Amino acid sequence: QAAMSVVLVVGAGLFVQSLHNIRSVPHGIDAAQLVVAQVDFDQNMDSVKSYLPSFEQEAARIRPIPGVQGAALSAMAPLMGEMSMPLFRPDGDTLTNAGKRIGAAANAIGPGFFATVGMRLVDGRDFTPNDLGGGEPVLVVSQTMARTAWPGQRAVGQCLILSRPTNSCAEVVGVVADANLWSTKPEQNTKYYLPITQAPFLRTLALTVRAPTRTRRIVAATLRHDLASRMPVSAGINVQDLQTVIDRGYAQWTEGAAVFTAMGILALIVAAIGMYSIIGYSVSQRMHEMGVRVALGARRGQVMWPVIVGGLKLAAIGVVLGIGAALVLGRLVASLLYNTSPRDPVAMVGAAVILLLASVAAAFVPARRAARVDPVIALRAE
């Protein structure tokens, strides 16, 4: 029982540490006050683009709601998908760095998207309505992509060809701070953004709104109602707080920590009860001996300490067996952990200390009973 409790407490420690590590990953966006609405279409690109005016009208309707601080269109809402297209240099060669092809994720967005989600523009400019109205192809790239594609050069003013080498070169007009937009885990931050009307293909459309808590409920209800009436019946409509999306991304670590913690606590209770029973029985068998020691002048601590040491010895055996089992079984959960070794010494030491404290608590009551024994009664009973 003691060994099993150590294994489970170690597991709880590993998942709690993983949860802490993943929650510490900076997203690069301010997700706390965002409502996202994404519509998944089962139609071709041209049909999807025909719904852009409806989304623009919806954004225009949402912005005047008291408390709303911003509303912007995108092909995909933050943390709800990504696009990918081949990239070429102006001469038609594949975009590479040090001989390696540069892979980059993309999103097609409308003006004000960066300000709405809380991304900082570090150079150049954001997209404007003119970029959506049939202007020249333009791009905004992430800081990592700027450094990777044009090391030692300013990215603004450079150009890239998207999708096919025969397409027009899109000028880089801005550089935005790195952000994790596709998942809760750290990402390769070679990313770029293009005006939503210039996207070569679309399968989804999204609207991201920034608003305080009370207003978000109104915004979410409005979005659900309006999009359901404007979008085709076959479209999938998903409206939720972005923080809910993020918390869902943490689910495997949250659930793992909860399950192992609950089982670990239960196992500790069972182990403590078991040790209490064994130590209590041992004390009852040695009552004559303890009575003699008290009669001969033994102090209370001198009587209690051997009992507590006995409990610690039992726990130590459980710790050794449990740590060994945890080291072996840790391989089974290694793939579920994040930035945490299945041999994490903090988790191992923490589990050992917890079990030893539980053993002291379990031995304390029998030890105190032994220290308070009346030598006359103990000797008569014998």
Short mmCIF file of N, CA, C and O in Angstrom, two decimals, residues 233-295:
data_model
loop_
_atom_site.label_atom_id
_atom_site.label_comp_id
_atom_site.label_asym_id
_atom_site.label_seq_id
_atom_site.Cartn_x
_atom_site.Cartn_y
_atom_site.Cartn_z
N VAL A 233 -27.19 26.04 -43.84
CA VAL A 233 -27.58 25.05 -42.83
C VAL A 233 -26.46 24.04 -42.59
O VAL A 233 -26.26 23.56 -41.47
N SER A 234 -25.71 23.72 -43.63
CA SER A 234 -24.67 22.70 -43.51
C SER A 234 -23.42 23.20 -42.80
O SER A 234 -22.52 22.42 -42.48
N ALA A 235 -23.31 24.51 -42.58
CA ALA A 235 -22.11 25.07 -41.96
C ALA A 235 -22.06 24.75 -40.47
O ALA A 235 -23.08 24.73 -39.78
N GLY A 236 -20.85 24.50 -39.98
CA GLY A 236 -20.67 24.27 -38.54
C GLY A 236 -20.29 25.58 -37.85
O GLY A 236 -19.30 26.21 -38.21
N ILE A 237 -21.09 26.01 -36.89
CA ILE A 237 -20.87 27.29 -36.21
C ILE A 237 -20.38 27.03 -34.79
O ILE A 237 -21.02 26.32 -34.02
N ASN A 238 -19.24 27.60 -34.45
CA ASN A 238 -18.63 27.40 -33.14
C ASN A 238 -18.35 28.75 -32.51
O ASN A 238 -17.51 29.51 -33.00
N VAL A 239 -19.06 29.07 -31.42
CA VAL A 239 -18.88 30.35 -30.72
C VAL A 239 -18.51 30.04 -29.27
O VAL A 239 -19.24 29.33 -28.58
N GLN A 240 -17.37 30.58 -28.80
CA GLN A 240 -16.96 30.33 -27.42
C GLN A 240 -15.89 31.32 -27.00
O GLN A 240 -15.28 32.00 -27.82
N ASP A 241 -15.69 31.41 -25.67
CA ASP A 241 -14.60 32.22 -25.14
C ASP A 241 -13.28 31.57 -25.52
O ASP A 241 -13.14 30.33 -25.45
N LEU A 242 -12.30 32.38 -25.87
CA LEU A 242 -10.99 31.82 -26.23
C LEU A 242 -10.34 31.14 -25.04
O LEU A 242 -9.62 30.15 -25.20
N GLN A 243 -10.60 31.65 -23.83
CA GLN A 243 -10.02 31.03 -22.65
C GLN A 243 -10.52 29.60 -22.49
O GLN A 243 -9.79 28.72 -22.02
N THR A 244 -11.77 29.34 -22.91
CA THR A 244 -12.31 27.98 -22.88
C THR A 244 -11.53 27.07 -23.82
O THR A 244 -11.24 25.91 -23.51
N VAL A 245 -11.18 27.60 -24.99
CA VAL A 245 -10.39 26.85 -25.96
C VAL A 245 -9.02 26.53 -25.37
O VAL A 245 -8.52 25.40 -25.49
N ILE A 246 -8.42 27.51 -24.70
CA ILE A 246 -7.10 27.30 -24.10
C ILE A 246 -7.18 26.26 -22.99
O ILE A 246 -6.36 25.34 -22.91
N ASP A 247 -8.18 26.38 -22.12
CA ASP A 247 -8.34 25.41 -21.02
C ASP A 247 -8.55 24.00 -21.56
O ASP A 247 -8.07 23.03 -20.98
N ARG A 248 -9.27 23.89 -22.67
CA ARG A 248 -9.47 22.58 -23.28
C ARG A 248 -8.14 22.01 -23.79
O ARG A 248 -7.91 20.80 -23.77
N GLY A 249 -7.27 22.91 -24.23
CA GLY A 249 -5.96 22.46 -24.68
C GLY A 249 -5.10 21.93 -23.55
O GLY A 249 -4.17 21.16 -23.78
N TYR A 250 -5.40 22.35 -22.33
CA TYR A 250 -4.67 21.86 -21.16
C TYR A 250 -5.29 20.59 -20.57
O TYR A 250 -4.83 20.10 -19.54
N ALA A 251 -6.31 20.05 -21.21
CA ALA A 251 -7.13 19.00 -20.60
C ALA A 251 -6.31 17.78 -20.18
O ALA A 251 -6.52 17.24 -19.09
N GLN A 252 -5.39 17.31 -21.03
CA GLN A 252 -4.70 16.07 -20.69
C GLN A 252 -3.87 16.21 -19.42
O GLN A 252 -3.76 15.27 -18.63
N TRP A 253 -3.29 17.40 -19.20
CA TRP A 253 -2.50 17.61 -17.99
C TRP A 253 -3.41 17.89 -16.78
O TRP A 253 -3.14 17.42 -15.68
N THR A 254 -4.49 18.63 -17.00
CA THR A 254 -5.43 18.90 -15.91
C THR A 254 -6.07 17.61 -15.43
O THR A 254 -6.14 17.34 -14.21
N GLU A 255 -6.53 16.79 -16.37
CA GLU A 255 -7.17 15.53 -16.00
C GLU A 255 -6.17 14.57 -15.36
O GLU A 255 -6.49 13.88 -14.39
N GLY A 256 -4.96 14.51 -15.92
CA GLY A 256 -3.94 13.64 -15.35
C GLY A 256 -3.61 14.03 -13.92
O GLY A 256 -3.50 13.17 -13.04
N ALA A 257 -3.45 15.34 -13.68
CA ALA A 257 -3.15 15.80 -12.33
C ALA A 257 -4.29 15.48 -11.37
O ALA A 257 -4.06 15.04 -10.24
N ALA A 258 -5.53 15.68 -11.83
CA ALA A 258 -6.69 15.43 -10.97
C ALA A 258 -6.82 13.95 -10.63
O ALA A 258 -7.03 13.57 -9.46
N VAL A 259 -6.68 13.09 -11.63
CA VAL A 259 -6.85 11.65 -11.42
C VAL A 259 -5.76 11.11 -10.49
O VAL A 259 -6.03 10.39 -9.51
N PHE A 260 -4.49 11.44 -10.80
CA PHE A 260 -3.39 10.93 -9.98
C PHE A 260 -3.44 11.49 -8.56
O PHE A 260 -3.13 10.79 -7.60
N THR A 261 -3.83 12.76 -8.43
CA THR A 261 -3.92 13.35 -7.09
C THR A 261 -5.00 12.66 -6.27
O THR A 261 -4.77 12.31 -5.09
N ALA A 262 -6.17 12.44 -6.87
CA ALA A 262 -7.26 11.78 -6.14
C ALA A 262 -6.87 10.36 -5.74
O ALA A 262 -7.08 9.95 -4.58
N MET A 263 -6.29 9.62 -6.68
CA MET A 263 -5.88 8.25 -6.37
C MET A 263 -4.74 8.22 -5.36
O MET A 263 -4.67 7.33 -4.50
N GLY A 264 -3.82 9.21 -5.48
CA GLY A 264 -2.71 9.27 -4.54
C GLY A 264 -3.18 9.55 -3.12
O GLY A 264 -2.69 8.94 -2.17
N ILE A 265 -4.13 10.47 -2.97
CA ILE A 265 -4.67 10.77 -1.64
C ILE A 265 -5.35 9.54 -1.05
O ILE A 265 -5.18 9.20 0.12
N LEU A 266 -6.15 8.86 -1.89
CA LEU A 266 -6.84 7.65 -1.42
C LEU A 266 -5.83 6.58 -0.99
O LEU A 266 -5.99 5.95 0.07
N ALA A 267 -4.79 6.40 -1.82
CA ALA A 267 -3.78 5.39 -1.49
C ALA A 267 -3.03 5.76 -0.21
O ALA A 267 -2.70 4.89 0.61
N LEU A 268 -2.76 7.07 -0.02
CA LEU A 268 -2.09 7.49 1.22
C LEU A 268 -2.96 7.21 2.44
O LEU A 268 -2.46 6.76 3.49
N ILE A 269 -4.25 7.47 2.31
CA ILE A 269 -5.17 7.21 3.43
C ILE A 269 -5.17 5.73 3.78
O ILE A 269 -5.09 5.33 4.95
N VAL A 270 -5.28 4.89 2.74
CA VAL A 270 -5.29 3.44 2.96
C VAL A 270 -3.98 2.98 3.59
O VAL A 270 -3.95 2.17 4.53
N ALA A 271 -2.85 3.52 3.07
CA ALA A 271 -1.54 3.14 3.61
C ALA A 271 -1.40 3.59 5.06
O ALA A 271 -0.87 2.86 5.91
N ALA A 272 -1.88 4.81 5.36
CA ALA A 272 -1.79 5.31 6.73
C ALA A 272 -2.62 4.47 7.68
O ALA A 272 -2.19 4.16 8.81
N ILE A 273 -3.83 4.08 7.23
CA ILE A 273 -4.68 3.22 8.06
C ILE A 273 -4.01 1.87 8.29
O ILE A 273 -4.03 1.32 9.41
N GLY A 274 -3.39 1.34 7.23
CA GLY A 274 -2.69 0.06 7.37
C GLY A 274 -1.54 0.15 8.35
O GLY A 274 -1.38 -0.74 9.22
N MET A 275 -0.74 1.22 8.25
CA MET A 275 0.38 1.37 9.18
C MET A 275 -0.11 1.60 10.60
O MET A 275 0.46 1.07 11.56
N TYR A 276 -1.19 2.36 10.73
CA TYR A 276 -1.76 2.59 12.06
C TYR A 276 -2.19 1.27 12.70
O TYR A 276 -1.95 1.02 13.89
N SER A 277 -2.81 0.42 11.91
CA SER A 277 -3.29 -0.87 12.44
C SER A 277 -2.12 -1.75 12.86
O SER A 277 -2.13 -2.36 13.94
N ILE A 278 -1.07 -1.80 12.01
CA ILE A 278 0.08 -2.65 12.32
C ILE A 278 0.81 -2.13 13.55
O ILE A 278 1.15 -2.90 14.46
N ILE A 279 1.03 -0.82 13.59
CA ILE A 279 1.75 -0.24 14.73
C ILE A 279 0.92 -0.36 16.01
O ILE A 279 1.44 -0.66 17.09
N GLY A 280 -0.38 -0.13 15.88
CA GLY A 280 -1.24 -0.27 17.05
C GLY A 280 -1.22 -1.68 17.61
O GLY A 280 -1.18 -1.88 18.84
N TYR A 281 -1.25 -2.67 16.73
CA TYR A 281 -1.19 -4.06 17.18
C TYR A 281 0.15 -4.35 17.85
O TYR A 281 0.21 -5.01 18.89
N SER A 282 1.22 -3.84 17.25
CA SER A 282 2.56 -4.04 17.81
C SER A 282 2.66 -3.43 19.20
O SER A 282 3.22 -4.03 20.12
N VAL A 283 2.10 -2.23 19.38
CA VAL A 283 2.14 -1.57 20.68
C VAL A 283 1.36 -2.38 21.72
O VAL A 283 1.80 -2.55 22.86
N SER A 284 0.21 -2.92 21.33
CA SER A 284 -0.59 -3.71 22.28
C SER A 284 0.15 -4.97 22.71
O SER A 284 0.01 -5.42 23.85
N GLN A 285 0.96 -5.54 21.80
CA GLN A 285 1.72 -6.74 22.15
C GLN A 285 2.92 -6.41 23.06
O GLN A 285 3.40 -7.29 23.77
N ARG A 286 3.37 -5.16 22.99
CA ARG A 286 4.55 -4.77 23.77
C ARG A 286 4.18 -3.93 25.00
O ARG A 286 5.02 -3.26 25.58
N MET A 287 2.92 -3.96 25.39
CA MET A 287 2.46 -3.11 26.48
C MET A 287 3.20 -3.43 27.79
O MET A 287 3.54 -2.52 28.56
N HIS A 288 3.47 -4.72 28.07
CA HIS A 288 4.19 -5.09 29.30
C HIS A 288 5.59 -4.48 29.29
O HIS A 288 6.03 -3.89 30.29
N GLU A 289 6.28 -4.62 28.15
CA GLU A 289 7.63 -4.07 28.03
C GLU A 289 7.63 -2.57 28.27
O GLU A 289 8.49 -2.03 28.99
N MET A 290 6.67 -1.88 27.68
CA MET A 290 6.61 -0.42 27.84
C MET A 290 6.25 -0.03 29.26
O MET A 290 6.73 0.99 29.79
N GLY A 291 5.39 -0.82 29.89
CA GLY A 291 5.08 -0.55 31.29
C GLY A 291 6.30 -0.67 32.18
O GLY A 291 6.51 0.15 33.10
N VAL A 292 7.12 -1.66 31.90
CA VAL A 292 8.36 -1.84 32.66
C VAL A 292 9.29 -0.65 32.46
O VAL A 292 9.88 -0.12 33.41
N ARG A 293 9.41 -0.21 31.22
CA ARG A 293 10.29 0.92 30.93
C ARG A 293 9.82 2.20 31.63
O ARG A 293 10.62 2.97 32.16
N VAL A 294 8.50 2.41 31.62
CA VAL A 294 7.96 3.59 32.31
C VAL A 294 8.21 3.47 33.81
O VAL A 294 8.56 4.44 34.49
N ALA A 295 8.02 2.27 34.34
CA ALA A 295 8.23 2.04 35.78
C ALA A 295 9.68 2.29 36.17
O ALA A 295 9.97 2.75 37.28
#
